[in-house]
Short mmCIF file of C-alpha atoms in Angstrom, two decimals:
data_model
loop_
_atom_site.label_atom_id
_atom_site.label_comp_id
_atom_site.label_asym_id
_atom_site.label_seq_id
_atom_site.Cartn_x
_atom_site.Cartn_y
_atom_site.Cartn_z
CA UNK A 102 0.00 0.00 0.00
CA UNK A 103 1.10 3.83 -0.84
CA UNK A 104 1.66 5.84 1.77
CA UNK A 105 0.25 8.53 3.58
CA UNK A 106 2.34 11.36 1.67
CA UNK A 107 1.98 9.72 -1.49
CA UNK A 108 -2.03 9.30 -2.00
CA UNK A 109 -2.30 13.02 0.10
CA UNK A 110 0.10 14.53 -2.72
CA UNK A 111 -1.57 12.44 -5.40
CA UNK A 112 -5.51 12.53 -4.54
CA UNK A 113 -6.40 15.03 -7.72
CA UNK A 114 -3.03 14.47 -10.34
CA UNK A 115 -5.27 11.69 -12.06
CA UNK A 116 -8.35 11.51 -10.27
CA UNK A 117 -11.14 13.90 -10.90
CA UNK A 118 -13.99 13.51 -8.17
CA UNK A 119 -17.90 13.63 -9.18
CA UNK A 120 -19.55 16.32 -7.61
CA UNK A 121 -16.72 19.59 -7.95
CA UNK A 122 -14.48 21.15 -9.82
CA UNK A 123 -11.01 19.57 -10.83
CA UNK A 124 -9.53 22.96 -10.00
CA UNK A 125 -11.10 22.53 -6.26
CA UNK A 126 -9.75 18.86 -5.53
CA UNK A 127 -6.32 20.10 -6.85
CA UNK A 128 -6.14 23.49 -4.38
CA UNK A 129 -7.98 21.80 -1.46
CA UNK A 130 -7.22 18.25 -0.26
CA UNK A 131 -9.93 16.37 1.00
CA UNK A 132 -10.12 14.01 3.63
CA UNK A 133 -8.86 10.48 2.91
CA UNK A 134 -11.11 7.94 4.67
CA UNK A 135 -9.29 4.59 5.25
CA UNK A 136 -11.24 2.68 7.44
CA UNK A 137 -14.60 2.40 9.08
CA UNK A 138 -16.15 0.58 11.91
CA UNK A 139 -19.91 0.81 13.38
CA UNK A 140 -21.07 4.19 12.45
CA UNK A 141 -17.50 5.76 12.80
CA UNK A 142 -14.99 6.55 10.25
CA UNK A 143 -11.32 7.02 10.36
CA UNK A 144 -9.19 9.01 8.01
CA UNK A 145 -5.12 8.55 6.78
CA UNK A 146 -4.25 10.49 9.61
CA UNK A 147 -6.00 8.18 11.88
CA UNK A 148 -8.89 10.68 12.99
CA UNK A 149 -11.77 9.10 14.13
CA UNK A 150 -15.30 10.29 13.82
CA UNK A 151 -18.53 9.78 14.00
CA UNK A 152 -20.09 9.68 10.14
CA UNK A 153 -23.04 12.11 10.11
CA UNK A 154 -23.37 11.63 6.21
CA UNK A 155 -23.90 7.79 6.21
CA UNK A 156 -21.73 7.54 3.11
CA UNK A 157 -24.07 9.54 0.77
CA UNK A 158 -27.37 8.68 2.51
CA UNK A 159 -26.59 4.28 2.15
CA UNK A 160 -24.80 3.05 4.80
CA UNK A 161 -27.86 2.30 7.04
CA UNK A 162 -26.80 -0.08 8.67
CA UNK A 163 -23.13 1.06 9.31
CA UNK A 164 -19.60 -0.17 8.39
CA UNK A 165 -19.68 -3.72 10.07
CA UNK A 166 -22.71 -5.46 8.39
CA UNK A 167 -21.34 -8.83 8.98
CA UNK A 168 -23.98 -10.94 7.27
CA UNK A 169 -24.00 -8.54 4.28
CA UNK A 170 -20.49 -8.79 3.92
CA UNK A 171 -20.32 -12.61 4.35
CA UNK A 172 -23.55 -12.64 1.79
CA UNK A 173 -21.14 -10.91 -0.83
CA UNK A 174 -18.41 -13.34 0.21
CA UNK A 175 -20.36 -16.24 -0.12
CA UNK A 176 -21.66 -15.35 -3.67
CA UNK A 177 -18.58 -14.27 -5.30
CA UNK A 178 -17.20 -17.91 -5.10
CA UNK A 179 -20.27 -19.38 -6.01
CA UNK A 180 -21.56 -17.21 -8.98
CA UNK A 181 -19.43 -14.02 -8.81
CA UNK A 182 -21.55 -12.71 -12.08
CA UNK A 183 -24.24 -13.93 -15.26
CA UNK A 184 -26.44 -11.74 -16.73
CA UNK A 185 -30.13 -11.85 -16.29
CA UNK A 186 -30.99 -10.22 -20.61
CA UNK A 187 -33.51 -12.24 -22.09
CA UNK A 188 -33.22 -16.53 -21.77
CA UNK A 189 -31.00 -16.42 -18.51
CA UNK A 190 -31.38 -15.62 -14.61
CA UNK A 191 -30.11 -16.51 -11.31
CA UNK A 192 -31.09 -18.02 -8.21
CA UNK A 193 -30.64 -14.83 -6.19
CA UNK A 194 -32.39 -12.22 -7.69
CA UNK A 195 -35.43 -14.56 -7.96
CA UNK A 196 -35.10 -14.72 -4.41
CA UNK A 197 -34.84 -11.05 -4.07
CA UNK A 198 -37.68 -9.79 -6.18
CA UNK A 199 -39.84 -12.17 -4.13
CA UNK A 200 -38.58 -10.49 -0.88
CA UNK A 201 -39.22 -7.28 -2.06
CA UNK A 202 -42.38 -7.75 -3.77
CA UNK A 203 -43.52 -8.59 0.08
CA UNK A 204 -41.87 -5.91 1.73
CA UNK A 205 -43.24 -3.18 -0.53
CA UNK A 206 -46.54 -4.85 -1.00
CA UNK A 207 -48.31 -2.44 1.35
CA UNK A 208 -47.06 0.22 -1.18
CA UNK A 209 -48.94 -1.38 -3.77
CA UNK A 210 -45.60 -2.58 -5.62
CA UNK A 211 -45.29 -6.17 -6.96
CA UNK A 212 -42.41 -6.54 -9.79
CA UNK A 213 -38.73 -5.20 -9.19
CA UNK A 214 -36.39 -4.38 -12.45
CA UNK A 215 -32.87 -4.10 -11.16
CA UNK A 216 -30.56 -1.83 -11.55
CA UNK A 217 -26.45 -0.62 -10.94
CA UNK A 218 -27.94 2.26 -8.78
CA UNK A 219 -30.18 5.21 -7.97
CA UNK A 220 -29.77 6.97 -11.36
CA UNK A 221 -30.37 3.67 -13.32
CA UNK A 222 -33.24 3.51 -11.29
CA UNK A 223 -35.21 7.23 -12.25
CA UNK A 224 -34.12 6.55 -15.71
CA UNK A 225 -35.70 3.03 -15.97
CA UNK A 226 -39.48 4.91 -14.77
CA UNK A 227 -38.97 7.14 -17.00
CA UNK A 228 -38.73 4.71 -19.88
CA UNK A 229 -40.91 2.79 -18.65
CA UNK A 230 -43.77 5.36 -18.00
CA UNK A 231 -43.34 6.61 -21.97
CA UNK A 232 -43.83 2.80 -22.97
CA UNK A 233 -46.77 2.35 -20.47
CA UNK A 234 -48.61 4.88 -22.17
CA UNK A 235 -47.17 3.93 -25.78
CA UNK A 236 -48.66 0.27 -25.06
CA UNK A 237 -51.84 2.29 -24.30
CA UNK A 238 -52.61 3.63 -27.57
CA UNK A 239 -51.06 6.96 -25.61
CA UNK A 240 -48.02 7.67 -27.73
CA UNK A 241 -48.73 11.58 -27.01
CA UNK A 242 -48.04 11.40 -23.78
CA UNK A 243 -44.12 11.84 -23.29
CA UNK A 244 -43.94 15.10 -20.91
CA UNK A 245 -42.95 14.99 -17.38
CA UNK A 246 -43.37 17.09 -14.58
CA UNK A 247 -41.11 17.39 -11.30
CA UNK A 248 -40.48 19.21 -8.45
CA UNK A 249 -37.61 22.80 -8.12
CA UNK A 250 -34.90 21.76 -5.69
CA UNK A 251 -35.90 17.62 -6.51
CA UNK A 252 -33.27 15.66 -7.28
CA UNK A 253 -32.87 12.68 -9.66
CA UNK A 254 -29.64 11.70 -10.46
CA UNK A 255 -26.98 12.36 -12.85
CA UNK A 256 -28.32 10.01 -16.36
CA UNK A 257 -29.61 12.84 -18.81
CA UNK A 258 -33.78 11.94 -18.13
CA UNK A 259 -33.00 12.08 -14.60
CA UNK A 260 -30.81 15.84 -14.96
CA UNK A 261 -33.68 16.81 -17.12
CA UNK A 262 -36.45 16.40 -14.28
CA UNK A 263 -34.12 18.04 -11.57
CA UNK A 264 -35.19 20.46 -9.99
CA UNK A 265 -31.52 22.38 -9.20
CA UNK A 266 -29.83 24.10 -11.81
CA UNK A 267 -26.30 23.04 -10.82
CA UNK A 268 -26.86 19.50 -12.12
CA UNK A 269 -28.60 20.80 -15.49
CA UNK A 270 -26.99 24.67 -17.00
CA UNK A 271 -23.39 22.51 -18.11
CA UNK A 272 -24.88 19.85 -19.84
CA UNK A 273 -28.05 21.76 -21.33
CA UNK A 274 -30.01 21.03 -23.91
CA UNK A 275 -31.40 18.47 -21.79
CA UNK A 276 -34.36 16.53 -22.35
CA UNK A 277 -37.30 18.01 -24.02
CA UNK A 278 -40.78 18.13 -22.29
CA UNK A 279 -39.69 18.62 -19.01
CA UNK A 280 -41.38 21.15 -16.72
CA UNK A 281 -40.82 22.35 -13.04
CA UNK A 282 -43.13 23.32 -10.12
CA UNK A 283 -42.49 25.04 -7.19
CA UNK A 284 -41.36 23.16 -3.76
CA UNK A 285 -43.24 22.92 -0.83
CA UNK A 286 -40.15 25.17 1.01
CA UNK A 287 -41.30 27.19 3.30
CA UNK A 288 -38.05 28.90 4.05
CA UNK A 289 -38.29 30.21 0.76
CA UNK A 290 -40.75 29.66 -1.98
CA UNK A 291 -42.38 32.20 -4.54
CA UNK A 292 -45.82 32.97 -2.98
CA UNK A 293 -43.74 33.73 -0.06
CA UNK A 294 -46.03 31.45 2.27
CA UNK A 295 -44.89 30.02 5.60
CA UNK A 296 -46.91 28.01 6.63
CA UNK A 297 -47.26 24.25 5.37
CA UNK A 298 -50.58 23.04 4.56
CA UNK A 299 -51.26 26.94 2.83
CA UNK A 300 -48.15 26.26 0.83
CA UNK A 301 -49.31 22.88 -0.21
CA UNK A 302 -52.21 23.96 -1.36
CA UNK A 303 -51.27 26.99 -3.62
CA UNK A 304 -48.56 24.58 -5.15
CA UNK A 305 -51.20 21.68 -5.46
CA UNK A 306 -53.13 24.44 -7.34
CA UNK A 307 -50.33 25.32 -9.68
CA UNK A 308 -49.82 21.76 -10.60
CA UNK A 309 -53.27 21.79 -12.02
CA UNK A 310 -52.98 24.88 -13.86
CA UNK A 311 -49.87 23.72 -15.44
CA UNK A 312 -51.61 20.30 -16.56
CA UNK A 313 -54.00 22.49 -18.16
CA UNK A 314 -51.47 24.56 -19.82
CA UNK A 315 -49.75 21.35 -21.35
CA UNK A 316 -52.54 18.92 -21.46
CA UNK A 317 -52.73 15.89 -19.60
CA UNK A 318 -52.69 13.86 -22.69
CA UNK A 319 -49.71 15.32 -23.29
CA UNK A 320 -47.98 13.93 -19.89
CA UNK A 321 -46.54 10.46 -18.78
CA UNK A 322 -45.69 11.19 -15.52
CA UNK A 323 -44.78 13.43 -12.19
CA UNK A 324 -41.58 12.91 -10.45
CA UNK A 325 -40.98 13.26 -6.95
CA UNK A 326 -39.37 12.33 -3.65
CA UNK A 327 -41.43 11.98 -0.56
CA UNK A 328 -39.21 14.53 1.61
CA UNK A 329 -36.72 15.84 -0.75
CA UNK A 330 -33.05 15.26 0.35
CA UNK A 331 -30.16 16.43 -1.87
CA UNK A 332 -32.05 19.61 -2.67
CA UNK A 333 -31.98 20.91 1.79
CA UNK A 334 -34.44 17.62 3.04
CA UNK A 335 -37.71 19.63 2.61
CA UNK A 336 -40.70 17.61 3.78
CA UNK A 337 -43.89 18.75 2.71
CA UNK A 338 -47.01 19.13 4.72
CA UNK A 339 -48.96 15.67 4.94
CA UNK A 340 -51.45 16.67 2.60
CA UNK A 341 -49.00 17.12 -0.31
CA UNK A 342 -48.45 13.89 -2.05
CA UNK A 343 -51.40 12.35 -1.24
CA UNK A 344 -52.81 15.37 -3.50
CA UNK A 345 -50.21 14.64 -6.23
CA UNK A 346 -51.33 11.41 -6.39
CA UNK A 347 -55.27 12.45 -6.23
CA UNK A 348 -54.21 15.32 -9.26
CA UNK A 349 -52.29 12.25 -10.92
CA UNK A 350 -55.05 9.49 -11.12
CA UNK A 351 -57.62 11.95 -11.67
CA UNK A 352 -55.54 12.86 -15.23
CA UNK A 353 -54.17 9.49 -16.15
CA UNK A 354 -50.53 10.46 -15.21
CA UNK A 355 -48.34 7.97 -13.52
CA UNK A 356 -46.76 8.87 -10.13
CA UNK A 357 -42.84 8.18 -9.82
CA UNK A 358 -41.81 8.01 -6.39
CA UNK A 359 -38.10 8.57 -6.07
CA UNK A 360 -37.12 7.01 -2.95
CA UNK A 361 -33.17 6.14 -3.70
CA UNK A 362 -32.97 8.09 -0.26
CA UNK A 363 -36.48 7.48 1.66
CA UNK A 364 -36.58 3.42 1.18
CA UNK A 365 -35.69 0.88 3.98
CA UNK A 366 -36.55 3.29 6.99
CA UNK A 367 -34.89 6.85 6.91
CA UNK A 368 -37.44 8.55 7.40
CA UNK A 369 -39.42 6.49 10.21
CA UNK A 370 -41.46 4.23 7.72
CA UNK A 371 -40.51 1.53 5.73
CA UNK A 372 -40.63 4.06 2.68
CA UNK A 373 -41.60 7.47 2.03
CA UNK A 374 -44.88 6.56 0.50
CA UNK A 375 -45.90 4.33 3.02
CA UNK A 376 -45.12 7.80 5.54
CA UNK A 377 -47.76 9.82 3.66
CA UNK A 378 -49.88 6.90 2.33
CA UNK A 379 -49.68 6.93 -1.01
CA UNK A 380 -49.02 3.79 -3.48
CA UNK A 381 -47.27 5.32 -6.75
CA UNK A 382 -47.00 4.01 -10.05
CA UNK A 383 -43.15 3.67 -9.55
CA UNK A 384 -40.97 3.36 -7.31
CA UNK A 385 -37.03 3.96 -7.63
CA UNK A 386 -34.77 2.38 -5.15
CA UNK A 387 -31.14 1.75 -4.41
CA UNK A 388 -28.36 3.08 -1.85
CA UNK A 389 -29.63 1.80 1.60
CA UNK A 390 -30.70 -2.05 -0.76
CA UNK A 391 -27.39 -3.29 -0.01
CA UNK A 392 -26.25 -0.84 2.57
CA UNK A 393 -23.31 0.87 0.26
CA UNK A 394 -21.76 -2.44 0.55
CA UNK A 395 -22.38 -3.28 -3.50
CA UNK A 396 -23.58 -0.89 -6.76
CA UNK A 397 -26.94 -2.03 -6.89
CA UNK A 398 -30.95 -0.69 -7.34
CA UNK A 399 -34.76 -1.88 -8.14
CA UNK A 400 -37.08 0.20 -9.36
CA UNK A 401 -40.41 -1.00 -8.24
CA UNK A 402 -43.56 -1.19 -10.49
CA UNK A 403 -47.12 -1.34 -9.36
CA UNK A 404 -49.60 -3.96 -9.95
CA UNK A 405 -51.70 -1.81 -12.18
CA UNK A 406 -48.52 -1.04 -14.41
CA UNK A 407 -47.21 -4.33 -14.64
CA UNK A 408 -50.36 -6.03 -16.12
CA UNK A 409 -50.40 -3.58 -18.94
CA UNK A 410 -46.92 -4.58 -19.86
CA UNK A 411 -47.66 -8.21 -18.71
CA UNK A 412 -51.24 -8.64 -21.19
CA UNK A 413 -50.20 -7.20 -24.26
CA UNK A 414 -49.88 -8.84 -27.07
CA UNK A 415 -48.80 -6.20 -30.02
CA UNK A 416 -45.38 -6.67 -29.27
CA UNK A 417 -45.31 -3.24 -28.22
CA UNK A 418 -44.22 -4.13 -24.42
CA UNK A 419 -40.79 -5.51 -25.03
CA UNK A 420 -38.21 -3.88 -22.97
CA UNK A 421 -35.41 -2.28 -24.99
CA UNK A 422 -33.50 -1.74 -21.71
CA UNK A 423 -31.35 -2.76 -19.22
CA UNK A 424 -27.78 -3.00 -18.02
CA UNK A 425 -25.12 -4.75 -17.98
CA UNK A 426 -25.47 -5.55 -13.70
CA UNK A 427 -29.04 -5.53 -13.87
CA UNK A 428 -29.74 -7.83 -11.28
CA UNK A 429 -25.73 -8.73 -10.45
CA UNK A 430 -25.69 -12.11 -8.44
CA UNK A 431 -23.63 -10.89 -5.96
CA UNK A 432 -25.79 -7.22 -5.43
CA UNK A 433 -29.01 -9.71 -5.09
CA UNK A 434 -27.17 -11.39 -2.98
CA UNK A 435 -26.10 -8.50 -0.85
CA UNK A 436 -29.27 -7.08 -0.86
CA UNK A 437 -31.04 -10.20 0.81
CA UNK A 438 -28.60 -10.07 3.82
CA UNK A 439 -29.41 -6.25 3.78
CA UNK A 440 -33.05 -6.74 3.96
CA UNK A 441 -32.75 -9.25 5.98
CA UNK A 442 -31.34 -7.42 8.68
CA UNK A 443 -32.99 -4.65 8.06
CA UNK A 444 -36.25 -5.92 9.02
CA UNK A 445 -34.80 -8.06 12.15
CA UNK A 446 -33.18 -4.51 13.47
CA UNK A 447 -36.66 -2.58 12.81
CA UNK A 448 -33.87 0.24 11.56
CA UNK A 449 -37.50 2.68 11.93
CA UNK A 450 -38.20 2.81 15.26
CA UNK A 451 -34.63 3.30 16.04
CA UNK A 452 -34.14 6.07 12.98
CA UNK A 453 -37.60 7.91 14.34
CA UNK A 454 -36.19 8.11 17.72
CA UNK A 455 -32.63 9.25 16.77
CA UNK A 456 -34.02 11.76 14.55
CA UNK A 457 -36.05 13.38 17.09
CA UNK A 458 -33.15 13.55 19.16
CA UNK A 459 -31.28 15.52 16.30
CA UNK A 460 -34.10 17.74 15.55
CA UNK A 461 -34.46 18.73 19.24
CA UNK A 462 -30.83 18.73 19.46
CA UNK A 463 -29.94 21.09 16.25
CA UNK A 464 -32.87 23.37 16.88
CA UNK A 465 -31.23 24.29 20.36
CA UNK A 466 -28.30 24.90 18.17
CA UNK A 467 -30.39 27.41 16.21
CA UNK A 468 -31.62 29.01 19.32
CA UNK A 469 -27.84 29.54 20.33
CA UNK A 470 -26.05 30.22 17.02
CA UNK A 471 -27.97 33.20 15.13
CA UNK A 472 -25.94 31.73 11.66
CA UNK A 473 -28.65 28.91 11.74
CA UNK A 474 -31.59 30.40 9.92
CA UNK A 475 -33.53 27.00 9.28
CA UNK A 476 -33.79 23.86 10.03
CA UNK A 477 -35.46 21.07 8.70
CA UNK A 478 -36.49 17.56 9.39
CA UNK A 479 -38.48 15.87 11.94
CA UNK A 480 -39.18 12.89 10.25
CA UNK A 481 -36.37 9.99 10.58
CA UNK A 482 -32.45 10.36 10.09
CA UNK A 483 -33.00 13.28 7.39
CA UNK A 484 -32.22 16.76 8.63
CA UNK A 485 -30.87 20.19 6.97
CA UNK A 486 -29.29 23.60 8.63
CA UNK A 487 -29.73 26.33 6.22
CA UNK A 488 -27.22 28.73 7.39
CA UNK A 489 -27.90 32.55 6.64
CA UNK A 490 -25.79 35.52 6.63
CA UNK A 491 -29.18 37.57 8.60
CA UNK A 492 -32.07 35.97 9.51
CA UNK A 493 -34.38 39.33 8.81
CA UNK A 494 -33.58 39.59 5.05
CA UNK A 495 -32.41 35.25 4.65
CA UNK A 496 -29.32 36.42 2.80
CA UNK A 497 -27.40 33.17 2.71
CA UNK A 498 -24.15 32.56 4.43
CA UNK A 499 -21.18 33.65 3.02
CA UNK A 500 -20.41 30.43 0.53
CA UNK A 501 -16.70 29.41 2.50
CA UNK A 502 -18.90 29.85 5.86
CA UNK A 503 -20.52 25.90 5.79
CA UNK A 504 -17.58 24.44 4.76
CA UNK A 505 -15.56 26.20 7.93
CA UNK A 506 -18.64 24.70 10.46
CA UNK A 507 -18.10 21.55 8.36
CA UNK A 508 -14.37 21.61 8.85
CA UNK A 509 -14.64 22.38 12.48
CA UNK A 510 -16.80 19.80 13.47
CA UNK A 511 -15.01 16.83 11.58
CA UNK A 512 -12.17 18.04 14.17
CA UNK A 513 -14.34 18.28 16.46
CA UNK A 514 -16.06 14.59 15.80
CA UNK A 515 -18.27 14.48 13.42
CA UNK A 516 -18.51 14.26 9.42
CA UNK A 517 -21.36 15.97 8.37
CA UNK A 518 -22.17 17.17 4.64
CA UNK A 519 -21.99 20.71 3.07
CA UNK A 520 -24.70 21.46 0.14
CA UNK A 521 -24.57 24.85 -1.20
CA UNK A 522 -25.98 26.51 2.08
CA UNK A 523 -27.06 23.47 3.87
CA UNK A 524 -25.31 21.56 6.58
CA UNK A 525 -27.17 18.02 6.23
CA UNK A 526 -27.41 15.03 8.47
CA UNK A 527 -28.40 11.93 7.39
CA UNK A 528 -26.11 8.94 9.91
CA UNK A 529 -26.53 5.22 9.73
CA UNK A 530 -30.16 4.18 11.41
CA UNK A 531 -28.07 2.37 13.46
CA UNK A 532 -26.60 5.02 15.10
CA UNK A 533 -26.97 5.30 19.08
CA UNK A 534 -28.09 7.76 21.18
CA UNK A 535 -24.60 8.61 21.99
CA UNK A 536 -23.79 8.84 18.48
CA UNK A 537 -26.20 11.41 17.92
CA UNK A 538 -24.83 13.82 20.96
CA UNK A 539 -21.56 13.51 19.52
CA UNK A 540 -22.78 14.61 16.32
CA UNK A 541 -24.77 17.74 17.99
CA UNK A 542 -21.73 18.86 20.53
CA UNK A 543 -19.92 18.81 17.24
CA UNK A 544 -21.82 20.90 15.02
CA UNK A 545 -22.03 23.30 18.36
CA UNK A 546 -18.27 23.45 18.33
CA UNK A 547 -18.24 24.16 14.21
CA UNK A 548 -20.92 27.50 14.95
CA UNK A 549 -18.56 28.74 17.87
CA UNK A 550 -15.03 28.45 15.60
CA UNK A 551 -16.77 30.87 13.32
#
């Protein structure tokens, strides 16, 4: 193994990183995580913390998943890979899509196409809804319609329905027939409306006006994630997706829930849908299916859905899609351990009660540190500090400012995660109460080095 001075000298001479610039990673040096145990991580330097990030929203159950990692053992020396295109399969993704067709059954979701990840995952509902609707004697309806701030990964159908502009201006023209409402922020939003169920309804409103502007037969489906997370975790009042779903059946668009973050228990329920009781079309999954440990994703398609595909007989229901690890032996194989111990842990209760120990905890913080200006959460391990510059006019932080609280607190104990001008939590479900207080005495002692 290189050491220490070597990979710290040669992290960016021929490595670019997703996510920034090349310039960045070549004037600041990141941090070079080496190990990992439980919920803690340590870096070359042999700093120890506690990870506040959970990888990038996946690790749920933490860094020493034994029976995930002896699943992925196990299966590389008995079928490390075949592919599951048309006239082959493998034992353990039959398994799998059995599993999850019970565990998402409540959400009204019966057939599982796999995937390499959470991108893979948007793009296959998108496909899929076009063809639903093509099979349909539809063929007009190829529009879609997402949420400002949502995110959707990084394939170009899932950068065309995000909602942030930093994942879209570089690599525009994007997909055509894309269109964007409002998010139900109340921090900041354009009918400049505080309060929740208000704000839900003026947006619910503007979603209709805007299907009458296109046309509902003109639309395949609306994209969205139950609480939105890469865009500053912005749950919306209870009332809001069950009315995207009521606006959706009652103009024969399909629903897409994006739930690469909300699956498997971050947010208190077993998925975001099942939180606010609402059984989309879609579903897109990955991250937390194999806990980080493997590259892996299912989108998951609803009964309704699936026999339209299922009864044709025009030919017109053949799937021209897939990848390469599109059900991978040794992801399926991973992801049974995962669910496995998913469900024995019950990571819910445990990620409910944690994060309502970090909401309490970080909005003390905000009553002590006058740079807090929002915060937002209080549903499961999902939480976001907007830091402001004022609090009277909102004027965001000073853009160095949240990567200074984010530097202090990793010395201080904790990773946590800097988004534009959003500190963001989101640990392992696993983590302790313990775990959590070292994560809030941290992010206390990254407010007071500023």
């Amino acid at each position: 193994m290189k050491d220490g001075n070597f990979l710290k000298a040669n992290n960016a001479r021929s490595l670019w990183h997703p996510m920034t610039s090349p310039a960045d990673s070549l004037a600041n040096a990141p941090t070079i995580v080496t190990g990992a145990r439980g919920v803690r991580i340590s870096d070359i330097d042999g700093h120890e913390v506690v990870d506040g990030v959970g990888g990038l929203w996946n690790v749920n159950l933490g860094y020493s998943c034994q029976p995930v990692k002896d699943a992925i053992a196990g299966q590389l020396e008995a079928l490390p890979y075949y592919s599951i295109f048309r006239g082959t399969s493998n034992d353990k993704v039959i398994e799998l899509a059995e599993e999850l067709r019970d565990f998402f059954a409540p959400d009204g979701l019966t057939r599982a196409f796999f995937t390499s990840g959470g991108s893979d995952s948007v793009e296959t509902a998108l496909r899929l809804a076009r063809q639903y609707h093509k099979i349909r004697g539809q063929a007009g309806r190829t529009k879609f319609l997402s949420l400002k701030k949502g995110y959707h990964g990084t394939h170009f159908g899932g950068a065309s329905v995000n909602g942030n502009a930093n994942f879209r201006t570089a690599y525009e023209p994007l997909l055509a027939g894309c269109h964007h409402i409002a998010a139900p922020y109340t921090y900041r939003n354009p009918f400049d409306e505080s309060d929740p169920a208000k704000l839900a309804g003026l947006i619910l409103a503007q979603i209709e006006d805007e299907i009458a502007f296109q046309s509902a037969d003109t639309i395949a489906a609306f994209i969205m994630e139950p609480i939105l997370g890469a865009g500053g975790v912005i749950p919306p009042h209870e009332s809001f997706m069950p009315g995207v779903e009521a606006i959706c059946r009652k103009h024969g668009i399909l629903l897409i829930a994006d739930e690469v973050i909300t699956a498997f228990g971050r947010t208190g329920a077993w998925s975001g849908s099942r939180l606010w009781g609402v059984k989309p079309d879609f579903m897109c999954t990955a991250k937390a299916i194999t806990n980080g440990y493997f590259p892996f994703g299912a989108l998951m398609i609803s009964e309704a859905v699936a026999e339209v595909f299922e009864k044709d007989e025009s030919g017109k229901a053949a799937i021209g899609h897939g990848y390469t690890y599109s059900g991978h032996p040794v992801g399926a194989a991973a992801a049974l351990a995962c669910l496995a111990e998913t469900k024995r842990l019950d990571v819910r209760v445990n990620a409910a009660a944690r994060g309502k120990q970090l909401w309490e905890g970080v909005n003390a913080l905000k009553d002590r540190h006058s740079l807090i200006g929002d915060v937002r959460g209080g549903h499961g391990l999902m939480l976001a500090i907007e830091l402001v510059a004022d609090r009277a006019t909102k004027k965001p932080a000073d853009k160095p400012v949240p990567g200074k609280v984010q530097k202090a607190a990793y010395e201080a104990g904790a990773m946590v995660r800097v988004s534009g001008p959003n500190i963001i939590l989101s640990p392992p479900l696993v983590l302790t109460e313990a775990d959590a207080q070292v994560i809030l005495d941290a992010l206390d002692a990254g407010f007071r080095a500023l």
